[in-house]
Coordinates of C-alpha atoms in Angstrom, one line a residue:
F136 CA 18.6 -4.4 8.1
G137 CA 16.4 -7.2 6.9
K138 CA 14.9 -7.4 3.4
I139 CA 11.1 -7.4 2.8
Q140 CA 10.0 -9.1 -0.4
L141 CA 7.0 -7.1 -1.8
P142 CA 4.7 -8.2 -4.6
I143 CA 5.0 -6.4 -8.0
F144 CA 2.3 -3.7 -8.3
S145 CA 2.5 -3.5 -12.1
N146 CA -1.2 -3.9 -12.6
L147 CA -2.0 -0.7 -10.8
P148 CA -3.1 1.9 -13.3
F149 CA -1.9 5.5 -13.1
V150 CA -4.7 8.1 -13.0
F151 CA -4.8 11.9 -12.8
S152 CA -5.4 12.7 -9.2
H153 CA -6.2 16.0 -7.4
G154 CA -4.2 14.9 -4.4
D155 CA -6.1 17.0 -1.9
L156 CA -9.8 16.6 -2.8
D157 CA -11.2 17.4 0.6
F158 CA -14.4 19.3 1.5
Q159 CA -12.7 22.7 1.8
N160 CA -11.4 22.4 -1.8
I161 CA -14.9 21.8 -3.4
L162 CA -16.9 24.9 -4.2
I163 CA -20.6 24.4 -4.0
S164 CA -23.4 26.8 -5.1
V165 CA -26.5 26.7 -2.8
D166 CA -28.5 29.2 -4.9
D167 CA -31.1 26.5 -5.1
L168 CA -31.1 24.8 -1.7
E169 CA -33.1 21.9 -3.1
L170 CA -30.4 21.2 -5.7
P171 CA -26.9 22.3 -4.6
R172 CA -24.3 21.9 -7.3
I173 CA -20.5 21.8 -7.5
T174 CA -19.2 24.9 -9.2
G175 CA -15.5 24.4 -8.9
I176 CA -12.5 22.6 -7.4
V177 CA -9.5 24.5 -6.1
D178 CA -6.1 23.9 -4.6
W179 CA -4.4 21.8 -7.3
E180 CA -0.8 22.0 -6.2
W181 CA -0.7 18.3 -5.2
A182 CA -2.2 17.1 -8.5
G183 CA -0.5 14.7 -10.8
S184 CA -0.4 11.2 -12.3
F185 CA -0.3 8.6 -9.6
P186 CA -1.2 5.0 -9.0
C187 CA -4.9 4.7 -8.5
S188 CA -4.5 3.7 -4.9
E189 CA -2.9 7.0 -4.0
E190 CA -6.1 9.0 -4.0
Y191 CA -7.4 6.9 -1.1
F192 CA -4.4 7.9 1.1
T193 CA -4.8 11.6 0.3
S194 CA -8.2 12.8 -0.9
Y195 CA -10.6 10.1 0.2
N196 CA -9.1 9.6 3.6
Y197 CA -12.1 11.2 5.4
F198 CA -14.5 8.8 3.8
L199 CA -12.5 5.7 4.5
N200 CA -11.9 6.7 8.2
D201 CA -15.5 7.9 8.7
D202 CA -17.3 6.3 11.6
D203 CA -20.5 6.1 9.5
K204 CA -20.1 2.8 7.8
E205 CA -23.1 3.4 5.5
I206 CA -21.6 6.5 4.0
R207 CA -18.3 4.7 3.4
I208 CA -20.1 1.7 1.7
Y209 CA -22.3 4.0 -0.4
F210 CA -19.2 6.0 -1.5
L211 CA -17.3 2.9 -2.5
N212 CA -20.3 1.4 -4.2
E213 CA -20.8 4.5 -6.3
L214 CA -17.2 4.5 -7.4
E215 CA -17.3 0.8 -8.3
K216 CA -20.5 1.4 -10.4
R217 CA -18.3 3.7 -12.5
N218 CA -15.5 1.2 -12.8
V219 CA -13.2 3.1 -10.4
L220 CA -10.9 0.8 -8.5
T221 CA -11.4 1.1 -4.7
P222 CA -9.7 -0.4 -1.6
R223 CA -12.1 -3.3 -2.0
T224 CA -11.0 -4.0 -5.5
I225 CA -7.3 -3.0 -5.6
E226 CA -5.1 -6.0 -5.2
H227 CA -2.9 -5.9 -2.1
F228 CA -4.5 -2.7 -0.9
S229 CA -3.8 -3.3 2.8
L230 CA -0.1 -3.8 1.9
L231 CA -0.1 -0.5 -0.1
E232 CA -1.6 1.1 3.0
K233 CA 1.2 -0.1 5.2
I234 CA 3.8 1.1 2.6
N235 CA 2.0 4.5 2.6
Q236 CA 2.1 4.7 6.4
F237 CA 5.8 3.9 6.3
V238 CA 6.7 6.5 3.6
T239 CA 4.6 9.4 5.0
N240 CA 5.9 8.9 8.5
L241 CA 9.5 8.4 7.5
A242 CA 9.8 12.1 6.7
P243 CA 6.7 13.9 7.8
W244 CA 6.0 16.7 5.3
D245 CA 4.3 18.9 7.9
L246 CA 7.5 19.2 9.8
T247 CA 9.5 20.8 6.9
D248 CA 9.4 24.2 8.5
L249 CA 11.0 22.9 11.7
V250 CA 12.2 26.0 13.6
N251 CA 12.6 24.7 17.1
P252 CA 13.6 21.0 17.3
D253 CA 13.1 21.1 21.1
D254 CA 9.4 22.0 20.7
L255 CA 7.2 19.5 22.7
I256 CA 4.6 19.3 19.9
V257 CA 7.3 18.6 17.3
N258 CA 8.9 16.0 19.5
K259 CA 5.5 14.3 20.1
K260 CA 4.9 14.2 16.3
L261 CA 8.3 12.8 15.7
E262 CA 7.8 10.1 18.3
Q263 CA 4.4 9.2 16.8
S264 CA 5.9 9.0 13.3
S265 CA 8.8 6.8 14.6
S266 CA 6.3 4.5 16.2
I267 CA 4.2 4.3 13.0
V268 CA 7.3 3.6 10.9
L269 CA 8.4 0.7 13.2
S270 CA 4.9 -0.7 13.3
A271 CA 4.5 -0.5 9.6
L272 CA 7.8 -2.2 9.0
N273 CA 6.8 -5.0 11.3
E274 CA 3.4 -5.3 9.7
L275 CA 4.9 -5.3 6.2
D276 CA 7.2 -8.1 7.2
I277 CA 4.3 -10.1 8.6
C278 CA 2.1 -9.4 5.6
T279 CA 4.7 -10.4 3.0
K280 CA 5.4 -13.6 4.8
K281 CA 1.7 -14.6 4.5
E282 CA 1.6 -14.1 0.8

């Protein structure tokens, strides 16, 4: 195995993060259709204190991967107005993204209840994960040589 030299991420603050803040976990009251309001947030089992970049790989994924560039830009602008670090302001964010891809695909959490290892869907997921791991390793190696 080769060695990949990564930068030190010591300036990444830890924040309390929901960990799964997706649309289905936000309760909204529409009693007043003109002014809907958030009434609650549920599903806290993934919550904890994590590096600020982590929320972008879990909760905000749907905004970052949204095809609507205007919504993505608006969302990030609003966060930055409130002094929240975003992928645009977090140092080495693309490198952190590659590390996240590597880690999450090295041992896919959604296959923990593996009952039938010969299942075609399971095998397809494992092949995809393997491909992502190899690609992420290659990209990490290339990225770190540039820095």
